[in-house]
CSV table of C-alpha atoms and ligand atoms in Angstrom, one decimal:
chain,number,residue,atom,x,y,z
W,20,MET,CA,-26.6,-61.7,-110.5
W,21,SER,CA,-26.2,-63.0,-107.0
W,22,SER,CA,-29.4,-63.5,-105.0
W,23,ILE,CA,-28.1,-61.2,-102.3
W,24,ASP,CA,-27.5,-57.7,-103.6
W,25,ARG,CA,-25.7,-56.2,-100.6
W,26,THR,CA,-23.2,-57.6,-98.2
W,27,LEU,CA,-24.6,-59.2,-95.1
W,28,HIS,CA,-22.3,-59.0,-92.1
W,29,VAL,CA,-22.3,-60.8,-88.9
W,30,GLY,CA,-22.2,-58.0,-86.3
W,31,ALA,CA,-23.9,-55.3,-88.5
W,32,PRO,CA,-24.9,-52.8,-85.8
W,33,ASN,CA,-28.4,-52.3,-84.5
W,34,ILE,CA,-29.1,-48.6,-84.6
W,35,GLY,CA,-32.0,-47.1,-82.6
W,36,ASP,CA,-34.1,-44.1,-83.3
W,37,ARG,CA,-31.9,-41.5,-85.0
W,38,GLU,CA,-33.9,-38.5,-83.8
W,39,SER,CA,-33.6,-39.5,-80.2
W,40,PHE,CA,-29.8,-39.9,-80.7
W,41,HIS,CA,-29.5,-36.5,-82.4
W,42,HIS,CA,-31.5,-34.9,-79.6
W,43,TYR,CA,-29.1,-36.3,-77.0
W,44,VAL,CA,-26.1,-35.1,-79.0
W,45,ASP,CA,-27.6,-31.5,-79.1
W,46,GLU,CA,-28.0,-31.7,-75.3
W,47,ILE,CA,-24.3,-32.8,-74.9
W,48,PHE,CA,-23.1,-29.8,-77.0
W,49,ASP,CA,-25.4,-27.4,-75.2
W,50,ARG,CA,-24.0,-28.5,-71.8
W,51,ARG,CA,-20.4,-28.5,-73.1
W,52,TRP,CA,-19.8,-31.6,-71.0
W,53,LEU,CA,-18.4,-34.4,-73.2
W,54,THR,CA,-17.0,-37.0,-70.8
W,55,ASN,CA,-15.9,-37.7,-67.2
W,56,ARG,CA,-19.1,-38.9,-65.6
W,57,GLY,CA,-21.5,-36.6,-67.5
W,58,GLU,CA,-25.2,-36.5,-67.0
W,59,LEU,CA,-25.9,-39.1,-69.8
W,60,VAL,CA,-23.4,-41.6,-68.4
W,61,GLN,CA,-25.0,-41.4,-65.0
W,62,GLU,CA,-28.5,-41.7,-66.4
W,63,PHE,CA,-27.3,-44.7,-68.6
W,64,GLU,CA,-25.7,-46.5,-65.7
W,65,GLN,CA,-28.9,-46.1,-63.6
W,66,LYS,CA,-31.1,-47.4,-66.4
W,67,LEU,CA,-28.8,-50.4,-67.0
W,68,ALA,CA,-28.7,-51.2,-63.3
W,69,ASP,CA,-32.5,-51.1,-63.1
W,70,TYR,CA,-32.9,-53.3,-66.2
W,71,LEU,CA,-30.4,-55.9,-64.9
W,72,GLY,CA,-31.7,-55.7,-61.3
W,73,VAL,CA,-28.1,-55.2,-60.1
W,74,LYS,CA,-26.8,-52.8,-57.4
W,75,HIS,CA,-23.9,-51.3,-59.3
W,76,CYS,CA,-23.3,-50.7,-63.0
W,77,ILE,CA,-20.1,-48.9,-64.0
W,78,THR,CA,-19.9,-48.1,-67.7
W,79,MET,CA,-16.5,-48.4,-69.5
W,80,CYS,CA,-14.8,-47.3,-72.7
W,81,ASN,CA,-14.9,-50.9,-74.0
W,82,GLY,CA,-15.3,-54.5,-72.8
W,83,THR,CA,-11.6,-55.3,-72.9
W,84,VAL,CA,-10.6,-52.4,-70.6
W,85,ALA,CA,-13.6,-53.4,-68.4
W,86,LEU,CA,-12.2,-56.9,-68.2
W,87,GLU,CA,-8.7,-55.6,-67.3
W,88,ILE,CA,-10.1,-53.4,-64.6
W,89,ALA,CA,-12.3,-56.1,-63.1
W,90,ILE,CA,-9.3,-58.5,-63.0
W,91,ARG,CA,-7.2,-55.9,-61.3
W,92,ALA,CA,-9.9,-54.8,-58.9
W,93,LEU,CA,-10.2,-58.4,-57.8
W,94,ASP,CA,-6.5,-58.6,-57.2
W,95,LEU,CA,-6.1,-61.6,-59.5
W,96,LYS,CA,-2.6,-63.0,-59.9
W,97,GLY,CA,-0.8,-66.2,-61.1
W,98,GLU,CA,-3.2,-68.2,-63.1
W,99,VAL,CA,-6.9,-67.8,-64.1
W,100,ILE,CA,-8.9,-70.5,-65.7
W,101,ILE,CA,-10.9,-69.6,-68.8
W,102,PRO,CA,-12.3,-71.3,-71.8
W,103,SER,CA,-10.3,-71.2,-75.1
W,104,LEU,CA,-13.5,-71.0,-77.2
W,105,THR,CA,-13.9,-67.2,-76.8
W,106,PHE,CA,-12.8,-63.9,-78.3
W,107,ILE,CA,-9.1,-63.3,-77.8
W,108,ALA,CA,-9.8,-60.4,-75.5
W,109,THR,CA,-10.8,-62.8,-72.7
W,110,ALA,CA,-7.3,-64.2,-72.6
W,111,HIS,CA,-5.5,-61.0,-73.5
W,112,ALA,CA,-7.0,-59.1,-70.6
W,113,LEU,CA,-5.2,-61.5,-68.3
W,114,GLN,CA,-1.9,-61.9,-70.2
W,115,TRP,CA,-1.7,-58.1,-70.5
W,116,GLN,CA,-1.3,-58.0,-66.7
W,117,GLU,CA,1.1,-61.0,-66.7
W,118,ILE,CA,-1.5,-63.4,-65.4
W,119,THR,CA,-1.5,-66.7,-67.2
W,120,PRO,CA,-4.8,-67.7,-68.8
W,121,VAL,CA,-5.2,-71.5,-68.3
W,122,PHE,CA,-7.5,-72.9,-71.0
W,123,CYS,CA,-10.2,-75.3,-70.0
W,124,ASP,CA,-12.4,-77.4,-72.1
W,125,ILE,CA,-16.1,-76.7,-72.8
W,126,ASP,CA,-19.3,-78.6,-72.4
W,127,ARG,CA,-20.4,-80.3,-75.6
W,128,GLU,CA,-24.0,-79.0,-75.4
W,129,THR,CA,-23.6,-75.4,-74.1
W,130,TYR,CA,-20.1,-74.6,-75.5
W,131,CYS,CA,-19.4,-73.0,-72.1
W,132,MET,CA,-16.7,-74.0,-69.7
W,133,ASP,CA,-17.2,-77.4,-68.3
W,134,PRO,CA,-17.1,-77.2,-64.4
W,135,ALA,CA,-15.9,-80.8,-64.2
W,136,GLU,CA,-12.9,-79.9,-66.3
W,137,VAL,CA,-12.1,-76.8,-64.3
W,138,GLU,CA,-10.9,-78.7,-61.3
W,139,LYS,CA,-8.3,-80.5,-63.4
W,140,HIS,CA,-6.6,-77.2,-64.1
W,141,ILE,CA,-6.4,-75.8,-60.5
W,142,THR,CA,-2.8,-75.4,-59.2
W,143,PRO,CA,-1.4,-73.5,-56.2
W,144,LYS,CA,-1.1,-70.5,-58.5
W,145,THR,CA,-4.8,-70.4,-59.5
W,146,THR,CA,-6.6,-67.3,-58.2
W,147,ALA,CA,-9.8,-67.3,-60.1
W,148,ILE,CA,-12.2,-68.8,-62.7
W,149,MET,CA,-13.5,-66.6,-65.4
W,150,GLY,CA,-16.5,-68.1,-67.2
W,151,VAL,CA,-17.7,-66.8,-70.6
W,152,HIS,CA,-21.5,-66.9,-71.3
W,153,LEU,CA,-20.8,-67.8,-74.9
W,154,TYR,CA,-23.3,-67.0,-77.7
W,155,SER,CA,-26.0,-65.8,-75.3
W,156,ARG,CA,-26.0,-69.0,-73.3
W,157,PRO,CA,-25.2,-68.7,-69.6
W,158,CYS,CA,-22.5,-70.9,-68.0
W,159,ASP,CA,-23.4,-73.4,-65.4
W,160,VAL,CA,-23.1,-70.7,-62.8
W,161,GLU,CA,-23.9,-72.8,-59.7
W,162,ALA,CA,-21.4,-75.5,-60.6
W,163,LEU,CA,-18.7,-73.0,-61.3
W,164,GLN,CA,-19.5,-71.2,-58.0
W,165,ALA,CA,-19.2,-74.5,-56.1
W,166,VAL,CA,-15.8,-75.2,-57.6
W,167,ALA,CA,-14.7,-71.7,-56.8
W,168,ASP,CA,-15.9,-72.0,-53.2
W,169,LYS,CA,-14.4,-75.4,-52.7
W,170,HIS,CA,-10.9,-74.1,-53.7
W,171,GLY,CA,-11.2,-70.6,-52.3
W,172,LEU,CA,-11.1,-69.0,-55.8
W,173,LYS,CA,-12.8,-65.9,-57.1
W,174,LEU,CA,-15.4,-66.3,-59.9
W,175,LEU,CA,-16.2,-63.6,-62.5
W,176,PHE,CA,-17.8,-63.7,-65.9
W,177,ASP,CA,-17.1,-62.3,-69.3
W,178,ALA,CA,-20.7,-61.5,-70.2
W,179,ALA,CA,-19.9,-59.8,-73.5
W,180,HIS,CA,-22.4,-62.1,-75.3
W,181,ALA,CA,-25.1,-62.1,-72.7
W,182,PHE,CA,-26.6,-58.6,-72.2
W,183,GLY,CA,-30.3,-59.1,-71.9
W,184,CYS,CA,-30.0,-62.8,-71.1
W,185,SER,CA,-31.1,-64.5,-67.9
W,186,HIS,CA,-30.2,-67.6,-65.9
W,187,LYS,CA,-32.9,-69.2,-63.8
W,188,GLY,CA,-34.9,-66.0,-64.0
W,189,THR,CA,-32.1,-63.7,-62.8
W,190,MET,CA,-30.5,-61.4,-65.4
W,191,ILE,CA,-26.9,-62.0,-66.3
W,192,GLY,CA,-24.9,-59.3,-64.5
W,193,ASN,CA,-25.7,-60.5,-61.0
W,194,PHE,CA,-23.4,-63.6,-60.8
W,195,GLY,CA,-20.0,-64.1,-59.4
W,196,GLU,CA,-17.9,-61.3,-57.9
W,197,CYS,CA,-18.7,-59.2,-61.0
W,198,GLU,CA,-19.7,-59.5,-64.6
W,199,VAL,CA,-18.3,-57.7,-67.6
W,200,PHE,CA,-20.3,-56.6,-70.7
W,201,SER,CA,-19.2,-55.3,-74.1
W,202,PHE,CA,-21.3,-52.8,-75.9
W,203,HIS,CA,-19.1,-52.9,-79.0
W,204,ALA,CA,-20.8,-51.9,-82.3
W,205,THR,CA,-21.1,-55.6,-83.3
W,206,LYS,CA,-23.0,-56.5,-80.1
W,207,PHE,CA,-26.8,-56.6,-80.4
W,208,PHE,CA,-26.9,-53.7,-77.9
W,209,ASN,CA,-24.2,-51.2,-78.7
W,210,THR,CA,-22.8,-47.8,-77.7
W,211,PHE,CA,-20.4,-47.6,-80.7
W,212,GLU,CA,-17.6,-48.8,-78.3
W,213,GLY,CA,-18.3,-49.4,-74.7
W,214,GLY,CA,-18.8,-51.8,-71.9
W,215,ALA,CA,-19.7,-52.1,-68.2
W,216,ILE,CA,-18.9,-54.0,-65.0
W,217,THR,CA,-21.8,-54.9,-62.8
W,218,THR,CA,-21.7,-56.1,-59.3
W,219,ASN,CA,-23.7,-56.4,-56.1
W,220,ASN,CA,-20.6,-55.8,-54.0
W,221,ASP,CA,-20.4,-52.2,-52.7
W,222,ALA,CA,-16.7,-52.2,-51.9
W,223,LEU,CA,-15.7,-53.7,-55.2
W,224,ALA,CA,-17.9,-51.2,-57.1
W,225,ASP,CA,-16.1,-48.3,-55.2
W,226,LYS,CA,-12.7,-49.8,-56.2
W,227,ILE,CA,-13.7,-50.2,-59.8
W,228,ARG,CA,-14.9,-46.6,-60.0
W,229,LEU,CA,-11.6,-45.4,-58.6
W,230,MET,CA,-9.5,-47.6,-60.9
W,231,GLN,CA,-11.5,-46.4,-63.9
W,232,ASN,CA,-10.7,-42.8,-63.3
W,233,PHE,CA,-6.9,-42.8,-62.5
W,234,GLY,CA,-7.6,-43.5,-58.8
W,235,PHE,CA,-9.1,-40.1,-58.2
W,236,GLU,CA,-11.2,-40.2,-55.0
W,237,ARG,CA,-11.9,-36.5,-55.4
W,238,MET,CA,-10.3,-33.5,-57.1
W,239,ASP,CA,-6.5,-33.5,-56.4
W,240,LYS,CA,-6.6,-36.7,-54.4
W,241,VAL,CA,-5.4,-40.0,-55.9
W,242,VAL,CA,-5.7,-43.0,-53.6
W,243,TYR,CA,-5.1,-45.8,-55.9
W,244,ILE,CA,-3.4,-46.8,-59.1
W,245,GLY,CA,-5.9,-46.4,-61.9
W,246,THR,CA,-6.3,-46.0,-65.6
W,247,ASN,CA,-8.7,-44.3,-68.0
W,248,GLY,CA,-11.7,-46.6,-68.6
W,249,LYS,CA,-14.4,-44.0,-68.8
W,250,MET,CA,-17.3,-44.0,-71.2
W,251,ASN,CA,-18.0,-40.7,-72.9
W,252,GLU,CA,-21.3,-38.9,-73.4
W,253,ILE,CA,-21.7,-39.7,-77.1
W,254,CYS,CA,-21.5,-43.4,-76.3
W,255,ALA,CA,-23.9,-43.0,-73.4
W,256,ALA,CA,-26.3,-41.2,-75.8
W,257,MET,CA,-26.1,-44.2,-78.2
W,258,GLY,CA,-26.7,-46.5,-75.2
W,259,LEU,CA,-29.8,-44.5,-74.0
W,260,THR,CA,-31.1,-44.4,-77.6
W,261,ASN,CA,-30.6,-48.1,-78.1
W,262,LEU,CA,-32.1,-49.0,-74.7
W,263,LYS,CA,-35.4,-47.5,-75.9
W,264,ASP,CA,-35.4,-49.9,-78.8
W,265,LEU,CA,-34.1,-52.9,-76.9
W,266,CYS,CA,-37.4,-54.8,-77.0
W,267,GLU,CA,-37.6,-54.4,-80.8
W,268,PHE,CA,-34.0,-55.6,-81.2
W,269,LEU,CA,-34.8,-58.7,-79.1
W,270,GLN,CA,-37.9,-59.4,-81.1
W,271,ILE,CA,-36.1,-59.1,-84.4
W,272,ASN,CA,-33.4,-61.4,-83.3
W,273,LYS,CA,-36.0,-63.9,-82.2
W,274,ARG,CA,-37.9,-63.6,-85.5
W,275,ASN,CA,-34.6,-64.2,-87.4
W,276,TYR,CA,-33.7,-67.1,-85.2
W,277,GLU,CA,-37.0,-68.8,-85.8
W,278,ALA,CA,-36.6,-68.3,-89.6
W,279,TYR,CA,-33.2,-69.8,-89.5
W,280,LYS,CA,-34.5,-72.7,-87.3
W,281,GLU,CA,-37.2,-73.5,-89.8
W,282,GLY,CA,-34.7,-73.3,-92.7
W,283,PHE,CA,-31.9,-75.4,-91.0
W,284,GLN,CA,-34.5,-78.1,-90.1
W,285,ASN,CA,-34.6,-79.0,-93.8
W,286,ILE,CA,-30.8,-79.1,-94.3
W,287,SER,CA,-29.1,-82.2,-93.0
W,288,GLY,CA,-25.7,-81.7,-91.5
W,289,LEU,CA,-26.2,-78.1,-90.3
W,290,LYS,CA,-27.0,-78.0,-86.6
W,291,LEU,CA,-28.3,-74.7,-85.2
W,292,ILE,CA,-27.6,-73.6,-81.6
W,293,GLU,CA,-30.6,-74.0,-79.3
W,294,PHE,CA,-31.7,-71.7,-76.5
W,295,ASP,CA,-33.7,-72.2,-73.3
W,296,GLU,CA,-37.1,-70.7,-74.3
W,297,SER,CA,-38.0,-70.1,-70.7
W,298,GLU,CA,-35.2,-67.6,-70.2
W,299,HIS,CA,-34.5,-64.1,-71.6
W,300,CYS,CA,-32.1,-64.4,-74.5
W,301,ASN,CA,-30.6,-61.9,-76.9
W,302,ARG,CA,-30.0,-64.5,-79.7
W,303,GLN,CA,-27.1,-62.3,-80.7
W,304,TYR,CA,-25.3,-65.0,-82.7
W,305,ILE,CA,-26.8,-67.5,-85.1
W,306,VAL,CA,-24.3,-70.3,-84.5
W,307,VAL,CA,-24.3,-73.4,-86.6
W,308,GLU,CA,-22.2,-76.6,-86.4
W,309,VAL,CA,-21.2,-78.0,-89.8
W,310,LEU,CA,-21.3,-81.7,-89.3
W,311,ASP,CA,-19.6,-84.5,-91.3
W,312,GLU,CA,-22.8,-85.4,-93.1
W,313,TYR,CA,-23.0,-82.0,-94.7
W,314,PRO,CA,-21.7,-82.2,-98.3
W,315,LEU,CA,-19.2,-79.4,-97.9
W,316,SER,CA,-16.5,-78.7,-95.2
W,317,ARG,CA,-17.1,-75.7,-92.9
W,318,ASP,CA,-14.5,-73.7,-94.8
W,319,LYS,CA,-15.9,-74.6,-98.2
W,320,LEU,CA,-19.4,-73.5,-97.1
W,321,MET,CA,-17.9,-70.3,-95.8
W,322,GLU,CA,-16.2,-69.6,-99.1
W,323,LYS,CA,-19.4,-70.4,-101.0
W,324,LEU,CA,-21.4,-68.0,-98.9
W,325,HIS,CA,-18.8,-65.2,-99.0
W,326,ALA,CA,-18.9,-65.4,-102.8
W,327,GLN,CA,-22.6,-64.6,-102.4
W,328,ASN,CA,-22.0,-61.6,-100.1
W,329,ILE,CA,-23.0,-63.5,-97.0
W,330,ARG,CA,-20.1,-62.8,-94.7
W,331,VAL,CA,-20.4,-65.6,-92.2
W,332,ARG,CA,-17.7,-65.9,-89.6
W,333,ARG,CA,-15.8,-68.7,-87.9
W,334,TYR,CA,-16.1,-67.3,-84.4
W,335,PHE,CA,-14.0,-68.5,-82.5
W,336,TRP,CA,-11.8,-70.7,-84.6
W,337,PRO,CA,-9.1,-71.8,-83.9
W,338,GLY,CA,-9.5,-71.1,-80.2
W,339,CYS,CA,-7.3,-68.7,-78.1
W,340,HIS,CA,-4.8,-71.5,-77.4
W,341,ARG,CA,-3.9,-71.7,-81.0
W,342,MET,CA,-3.2,-67.9,-81.3
W,343,GLU,CA,-0.2,-66.0,-80.2
W,344,PRO,CA,1.3,-65.6,-77.6
W,345,TYR,CA,-0.5,-68.6,-76.1
W,346,LYS,CA,0.4,-71.0,-79.0
W,347,SER,CA,4.1,-70.5,-78.2
W,348,LEU,CA,3.7,-70.2,-74.4
W,349,GLN,CA,1.5,-73.2,-74.0
W,350,PRO,CA,2.1,-75.5,-77.1
W,351,ASN,CA,0.4,-78.5,-75.5
W,352,ALA,CA,-2.7,-76.8,-74.3
W,353,GLY,CA,-4.8,-78.4,-77.0
W,354,MET,CA,-4.3,-81.9,-75.5
W,355,MET,CA,-6.7,-80.9,-72.7
W,356,LEU,CA,-9.2,-79.3,-75.1
W,357,PRO,CA,-10.7,-82.0,-77.3
W,358,VAL,CA,-14.3,-80.6,-77.3
W,359,THR,CA,-13.0,-77.1,-77.9
W,360,GLU,CA,-11.0,-78.2,-80.9
W,361,THR,CA,-13.9,-80.2,-82.4
W,362,ILE,CA,-16.4,-77.4,-82.0
W,363,ALA,CA,-13.9,-74.7,-83.2
W,364,ASP,CA,-13.4,-76.6,-86.4
W,365,ARG,CA,-17.1,-76.9,-87.1
W,366,ILE,CA,-18.6,-73.6,-86.1
W,367,LEU,CA,-20.0,-71.0,-88.5
W,368,VAL,CA,-21.8,-67.8,-87.4
W,369,PHE,CA,-24.6,-66.3,-89.6
W,370,PRO,CA,-25.8,-62.7,-89.8
W,371,THR,CA,-28.7,-61.5,-87.8
W,372,GLY,CA,-30.0,-58.3,-86.2
W,373,THR,CA,-32.0,-55.4,-87.7
W,374,ALA,CA,-30.0,-55.4,-90.9
W,375,ILE,CA,-31.5,-58.8,-91.8
W,376,ASP,CA,-35.1,-59.8,-92.5
W,377,THR,CA,-36.7,-63.2,-93.0
W,378,ASN,CA,-36.6,-62.8,-96.7
W,379,MET,CA,-32.8,-62.6,-96.5
W,380,VAL,CA,-32.8,-65.6,-94.2
W,381,SER,CA,-34.6,-67.6,-96.9
W,382,LYS,CA,-32.1,-66.5,-99.5
W,383,ILE,CA,-29.2,-67.5,-97.2
W,384,MET,CA,-30.9,-70.9,-96.6
W,385,ALA,CA,-31.2,-71.4,-100.4
W,386,GLU,CA,-27.4,-70.9,-100.7
W,387,CYS,CA,-26.8,-73.5,-98.0
W,388,LYS,CA,-28.9,-76.2,-99.6
E,401,T4K,N1,-15.2,-60.9,-74.6
E,401,T4K,C1,-15.9,-61.5,-75.6
E,401,T4K,C2,-16.5,-62.8,-75.4
E,401,T4K,C3,-16.1,-60.8,-76.8
E,401,T4K,O1,-16.8,-61.4,-77.8
E,401,T4K,C4,-15.5,-59.5,-76.9
E,401,T4K,C5,-15.7,-58.8,-78.2
E,401,T4K,C6,-14.8,-58.9,-75.9
E,401,T4K,C7,-14.7,-59.7,-74.7
E,401,T4K,C8,-14.2,-57.6,-75.9
E,401,T4K,O2,-15.1,-56.5,-75.9
E,401,T4K,P1,-14.7,-55.1,-76.7
E,401,T4K,O3,-13.4,-54.7,-76.1
E,401,T4K,O4,-14.6,-55.4,-78.2
E,401,T4K,O5,-15.9,-54.2,-76.3
E,401,T4K,C9,-15.5,-58.2,-83.2
E,401,T4K,C10,-15.7,-57.1,-82.2
E,401,T4K,O6,-14.7,-56.0,-82.4
E,401,T4K,C11,-15.5,-57.5,-80.8
E,401,T4K,O7,-16.1,-56.5,-80.0
E,401,T4K,C12,-16.3,-58.8,-80.5
E,401,T4K,N2,-16.1,-59.4,-79.2
E,401,T4K,C13,-15.9,-59.8,-81.6
E,401,T4K,C14,-16.7,-61.1,-81.4
E,401,T4K,O8,-16.2,-59.3,-82.9
E,401,T4K,P2,-13.7,-58.7,-85.0
E,401,T4K,O9,-12.2,-58.6,-84.9
E,401,T4K,O10,-14.3,-60.0,-85.5
E,401,T4K,O11,-14.3,-57.4,-85.7
E,401,T4K,P3,-14.4,-57.1,-87.3
E,401,T4K,O12,-13.9,-55.7,-87.5
E,401,T4K,O13,-14.0,-58.2,-88.1
E,401,T4K,O14,-16.0,-56.9,-87.4
E,401,T4K,C15,-16.9,-58.0,-87.2
E,401,T4K,C16,-18.1,-58.0,-88.1
E,401,T4K,O15,-18.9,-56.9,-87.8
E,401,T4K,C17,-17.7,-57.9,-89.5
E,401,T4K,O16,-18.6,-58.9,-90.2
E,401,T4K,C18,-18.1,-56.5,-90.0
E,401,T4K,C19,-19.2,-56.1,-89.0
E,401,T4K,N3,-19.2,-54.7,-88.6
E,401,T4K,C20,-18.3,-54.2,-87.8
E,401,T4K,C21,-18.3,-52.9,-87.3
E,401,T4K,C22,-17.3,-52.4,-86.4
E,401,T4K,C23,-20.2,-53.9,-89.1
E,401,T4K,O17,-21.0,-54.3,-89.9
E,401,T4K,N4,-20.2,-52.6,-88.7
E,401,T4K,C24,-19.3,-52.1,-87.8
E,401,T4K,O18,-19.4,-50.9,-87.4
E,401,T4K,O19,-14.2,-58.4,-83.5
């Protein structure tokens, strides 16, 4: 019999207090108001804005549509510089609007976009830089802002991995022109599906709100091209429920991370991601680099763990530039991405969250030895 008797998934959802959720659902049914800026969405947005210390938080149906709306609201065109080591949605949100994602290499330590590399990709067509705070670790925000300012570019962030994280004491959500969160089921804080755009810019927030709701300024009056990016009341109910348990989720991820850290210390060749302990951090992904000195290749280790019901993932191998349509459109992109390619070939992500306890971490460690 395997030592793990149920399948352990990366991204198994954290689920807050069920009674609280059921209570919200009853309220929704009693009010007969299911979507279109209902009471719960408004309450949720206010609570998120308070938590993040940001002026505006506009919730969305998911993170990808939120990215698309942010890109459109900022009037981006031509080319936008992004990392390749990210979920494909970062690139697709641009390409979907016929904007070319230009892939930039990452910093060896943080795995986030390297500001020194960004400048090499700026052309007359570049309109923006979109950083990704990968695996809970903020980009070098100041350096990216300096590059953006120097070249008159807009700066925004895909913050799908960084809800509840801070940079130099300020919560992620406050940087650049705007930041975009995902509250997908697999994120440590989820609303089933969902997302949000946060900004401290009043005019941009107004535009995003219009674009999210077909461009309606008020009943019967459309002033702008828009889409349907609205969050519904059930998702807001999940968000409000999970917000109440946020501290617990954070603590559990910290506890699991510490257990992994202890375990990986005794295994040569598996290098665990590190976090700045002075900052808020969600520790959403347990990311490990499988080094040459480890006796198995990354893929062989993955196969071994899968056979034991431990569903580790290779997020984000092979990098967006090696997936379609980018692979065909930009066949030589990899030449400028040596660090990305090295990291993408080594990375393995382990399960965490409330579905995992330290006992299970020990069993996972035993399988890695
Ligand atoms: N930007 C970045 C940097 C992102 O990481 C993402 C999303 C986005 C933008 C876009 O945000 P959204 O539009 O999604 O809001 C998953 C998620 O679907 C995706 O949200 C997430 N990033 C990405 C990193 O992971 P897949 O294709 O790997 O999903 P899937 O179906 O393989 O499931 C992932 C794992 O989660 C599996 O091990 C199973 C487990 N799982 C999944 C679900 C849905 C559960 O245990 N329970 C569940 O309910 O993309």
